[in-house]
Amino acid sequence: MTLTSLPLNTLSTKRLCVVALACLMLSACGGVDPNSPLGQRKAIFKEMLKTSEDMGGMLRGRVAFDGQRFAEGAVKLDGLSHEPWKHFPAVREADHSSAKDDVWQKQARFQVLASSLESATGELVIASQARPFQKSILSPAMDKVEGACDACHKEFRDY
């Protein structure tokens, strides 16, 4: 007997079981609790990455430049840049984080780099307020943001 010759209700039941089993297996594959500190900071970092990639794409010609959207992205990125740090608890939690132990062992240095990113995104907001929009003003400010991200990743992220 083939699957196509089974009565519809049996075929539907088998498909439903396969889908349910697949969902259960995927949910057991190391999902991160979105309300945990790790889940919170991962969500913020993903949003930061998406926002900065869109903005960088505009400056590099991969995405059509839209000055208003760029300026809005700068404000959004600046707001996000102040958020992830509060989701690094004082003591490292037992998780599967990409953060190196140095985040907790070298807190002063970590905070310096976090402040550097916050300053860079603030400068990007200021640069994006100048009219008319000029890539010659926006690109160095965006490069500074990307450099701040990169510096922290090199020192504190375990790839």
C-alpha positions as a Markdown table, in Angstrom:
| # | Residue | x | y | z |
|---|---|---|---|---|
| 1 | Met | 0.0 | 0.0 | 0.0 |
| 2 | Thr | 1.4 | 3.4 | -0.9 |
| 3 | Leu | 0.9 | 6.7 | 0.9 |
| 4 | Thr | -1.4 | 7.9 | -1.8 |
| 5 | Ser | -3.7 | 4.9 | -1.5 |
| 6 | Leu | -4.2 | 5.4 | 2.2 |
| 7 | Pro | -7.5 | 7.0 | 3.2 |
| 8 | Leu | -7.2 | 10.8 | 3.6 |
| 9 | Asn | -7.6 | 10.8 | 7.4 |
| 10 | Thr | -4.8 | 8.3 | 7.8 |
| 11 | Leu | -2.5 | 10.2 | 5.5 |
| 12 | Ser | -3.3 | 13.5 | 7.3 |
| 13 | Thr | -2.7 | 11.9 | 10.6 |
| 14 | Lys | 0.7 | 10.6 | 9.5 |
| 15 | Arg | 1.7 | 14.0 | 8.2 |
| 16 | Leu | 0.6 | 15.7 | 11.4 |
| 17 | Cys | 2.7 | 13.2 | 13.4 |
| 18 | Val | 5.7 | 13.8 | 11.3 |
| 19 | Val | 5.4 | 17.6 | 11.6 |
| 20 | Ala | 4.8 | 17.4 | 15.3 |
| 21 | Leu | 7.8 | 15.1 | 15.8 |
| 22 | Ala | 10.0 | 17.5 | 13.7 |
| 23 | Cys | 8.9 | 20.5 | 15.8 |
| 24 | Leu | 9.7 | 18.6 | 19.0 |
| 25 | Met | 13.1 | 17.7 | 17.7 |
| 26 | Leu | 13.9 | 21.2 | 16.7 |
| 27 | Ser | 12.7 | 22.7 | 19.9 |
| 28 | Ala | 15.1 | 20.4 | 21.8 |
| 29 | Cys | 18.1 | 21.5 | 19.7 |
| 30 | Gly | 19.7 | 24.0 | 22.1 |
| 31 | Gly | 17.1 | 26.7 | 21.9 |
| 32 | Val | 17.8 | 29.8 | 23.9 |
| 33 | Asp | 15.2 | 31.1 | 26.3 |
| 34 | Pro | 14.4 | 34.5 | 24.8 |
| 35 | Asn | 13.9 | 35.9 | 28.3 |
| 36 | Ser | 17.3 | 34.8 | 29.6 |
| 37 | Pro | 20.1 | 37.3 | 29.7 |
| 38 | Leu | 21.7 | 35.4 | 26.7 |
| 39 | Gly | 18.5 | 35.5 | 24.8 |
| 40 | Gln | 18.0 | 39.2 | 25.5 |
| 41 | Arg | 21.5 | 40.2 | 24.4 |
| 42 | Lys | 21.4 | 37.9 | 21.3 |
| 43 | Ala | 18.2 | 39.5 | 20.1 |
| 44 | Ile | 19.7 | 43.0 | 20.6 |
| 45 | Phe | 22.9 | 42.1 | 18.8 |
| 46 | Lys | 21.0 | 40.5 | 15.9 |
| 47 | Glu | 18.9 | 43.7 | 15.6 |
| 48 | Met | 22.1 | 45.8 | 15.7 |
| 49 | Leu | 23.6 | 43.7 | 13.0 |
| 50 | Lys | 20.6 | 43.9 | 10.7 |
| 51 | Thr | 20.4 | 47.7 | 11.2 |
| 52 | Ser | 24.1 | 48.3 | 10.6 |
| 53 | Glu | 24.2 | 45.9 | 7.6 |
| 54 | Asp | 21.3 | 47.9 | 5.9 |
| 55 | Met | 23.1 | 51.2 | 6.6 |
| 56 | Gly | 26.5 | 49.9 | 5.4 |
| 57 | Gly | 24.8 | 48.5 | 2.4 |
| 58 | Met | 23.5 | 52.0 | 1.5 |
| 59 | Leu | 26.9 | 53.5 | 1.8 |
| 60 | Arg | 28.6 | 50.8 | -0.2 |
| 61 | Gly | 26.0 | 50.7 | -3.0 |
| 62 | Arg | 24.5 | 47.3 | -2.2 |
| 63 | Val | 21.2 | 48.9 | -1.2 |
| 64 | Ala | 19.7 | 52.1 | -2.7 |
| 65 | Phe | 20.6 | 55.0 | -0.5 |
| 66 | Asp | 17.7 | 56.5 | 1.4 |
| 67 | Gly | 18.8 | 59.4 | 3.6 |
| 68 | Gln | 15.8 | 59.4 | 5.8 |
| 69 | Arg | 16.0 | 55.6 | 6.3 |
| 70 | Phe | 19.7 | 55.9 | 7.0 |
| 71 | Ala | 19.1 | 58.7 | 9.6 |
| 72 | Glu | 16.4 | 56.6 | 11.3 |
| 73 | Gly | 18.7 | 53.6 | 11.3 |
| 74 | Ala | 21.4 | 55.7 | 13.0 |
| 75 | Val | 18.9 | 56.7 | 15.8 |
| 76 | Lys | 17.8 | 53.0 | 16.1 |
| 77 | Leu | 21.4 | 51.8 | 16.2 |
| 78 | Asp | 22.3 | 54.4 | 18.8 |
| 79 | Gly | 19.4 | 53.3 | 21.1 |
| 80 | Leu | 20.3 | 49.6 | 20.6 |
| 81 | Ser | 24.0 | 50.2 | 21.4 |
| 82 | His | 23.1 | 51.1 | 25.0 |
| 83 | Glu | 21.1 | 48.0 | 25.6 |
| 84 | Pro | 23.0 | 44.7 | 25.5 |
| 85 | Trp | 25.4 | 45.5 | 28.3 |
| 86 | Lys | 22.7 | 45.2 | 31.0 |
| 87 | His | 22.1 | 41.6 | 29.9 |
| 88 | Phe | 25.6 | 40.5 | 30.9 |
| 89 | Pro | 25.1 | 39.4 | 34.5 |
| 90 | Ala | 27.9 | 40.0 | 37.0 |
| 91 | Val | 28.7 | 36.3 | 37.0 |
| 92 | Arg | 28.8 | 34.2 | 33.8 |
| 93 | Glu | 25.8 | 32.0 | 33.5 |
| 94 | Ala | 26.0 | 28.4 | 32.3 |
| 95 | Asp | 25.1 | 28.9 | 28.7 |
| 96 | His | 26.3 | 28.5 | 25.2 |
| 97 | Ser | 27.3 | 32.1 | 24.7 |
| 98 | Ser | 29.7 | 33.4 | 22.1 |
| 99 | Ala | 31.2 | 35.7 | 24.8 |
| 100 | Lys | 34.7 | 34.8 | 26.1 |
| 101 | Asp | 35.3 | 34.4 | 29.8 |
| 102 | Asp | 37.2 | 37.7 | 29.5 |
| 103 | Val | 33.9 | 39.6 | 29.5 |
| 104 | Trp | 33.6 | 38.7 | 33.1 |
| 105 | Gln | 37.3 | 38.7 | 34.0 |
| 106 | Lys | 38.1 | 42.0 | 32.3 |
| 107 | Gln | 35.0 | 44.0 | 33.1 |
| 108 | Ala | 36.7 | 47.4 | 33.0 |
| 109 | Arg | 38.0 | 46.8 | 29.5 |
| 110 | Phe | 34.7 | 45.5 | 28.4 |
| 111 | Gln | 32.9 | 48.6 | 29.6 |
| 112 | Val | 35.5 | 50.8 | 27.8 |
| 113 | Leu | 34.7 | 49.1 | 24.5 |
| 114 | Ala | 31.0 | 49.3 | 25.2 |
| 115 | Ser | 31.3 | 53.0 | 25.8 |
| 116 | Ser | 33.3 | 53.4 | 22.7 |
| 117 | Leu | 30.4 | 51.8 | 20.6 |
| 118 | Glu | 27.9 | 54.1 | 22.4 |
| 119 | Ser | 30.0 | 57.1 | 21.5 |
| 120 | Ala | 30.5 | 56.1 | 17.9 |
| 121 | Thr | 26.7 | 55.5 | 17.4 |
| 122 | Gly | 26.0 | 58.9 | 18.9 |
| 123 | Glu | 28.5 | 60.5 | 16.5 |
| 124 | Leu | 26.7 | 58.6 | 13.7 |
| 125 | Val | 23.4 | 60.2 | 14.7 |
| 126 | Ile | 25.0 | 63.6 | 14.6 |
| 127 | Ala | 26.5 | 63.0 | 11.2 |
| 128 | Ser | 23.2 | 61.7 | 9.8 |
| 129 | Gln | 21.5 | 65.0 | 10.8 |
| 130 | Ala | 23.5 | 67.0 | 8.3 |
| 131 | Arg | 21.7 | 68.0 | 5.2 |
| 132 | Pro | 22.1 | 67.3 | 2.4 |
| 133 | Phe | 23.2 | 63.7 | 3.1 |
| 134 | Gln | 26.8 | 63.2 | 2.1 |
| 135 | Lys | 28.4 | 59.9 | 2.0 |
| 136 | Ser | 31.8 | 61.6 | 2.7 |
| 137 | Ile | 30.4 | 62.6 | 6.1 |
| 138 | Leu | 28.4 | 59.4 | 6.8 |
| 139 | Ser | 31.0 | 56.8 | 5.8 |
| 140 | Pro | 33.7 | 57.8 | 8.3 |
| 141 | Ala | 31.1 | 57.8 | 11.1 |
| 142 | Met | 29.7 | 54.4 | 10.0 |
| 143 | Asp | 33.3 | 53.1 | 9.8 |
| 144 | Lys | 33.9 | 54.2 | 13.4 |
| 145 | Val | 30.8 | 52.3 | 14.5 |
| 146 | Glu | 31.9 | 49.2 | 12.6 |
| 147 | Gly | 35.4 | 49.5 | 14.1 |
| 148 | Ala | 34.0 | 49.7 | 17.6 |
| 149 | Cys | 32.0 | 46.5 | 17.0 |
| 150 | Asp | 35.0 | 44.8 | 15.5 |
| 151 | Ala | 37.4 | 45.8 | 18.4 |
| 152 | Cys | 35.0 | 44.3 | 21.0 |
| 153 | His | 34.4 | 41.2 | 19.0 |
| 154 | Lys | 38.1 | 40.6 | 18.5 |
| 155 | Glu | 38.8 | 40.9 | 22.2 |
| 156 | Phe | 35.6 | 39.4 | 23.8 |
| 157 | Arg | 33.8 | 37.2 | 21.3 |
| 158 | Asp | 34.6 | 33.5 | 20.9 |
| 159 | Tyr | 34.0 | 32.6 | 17.2 |
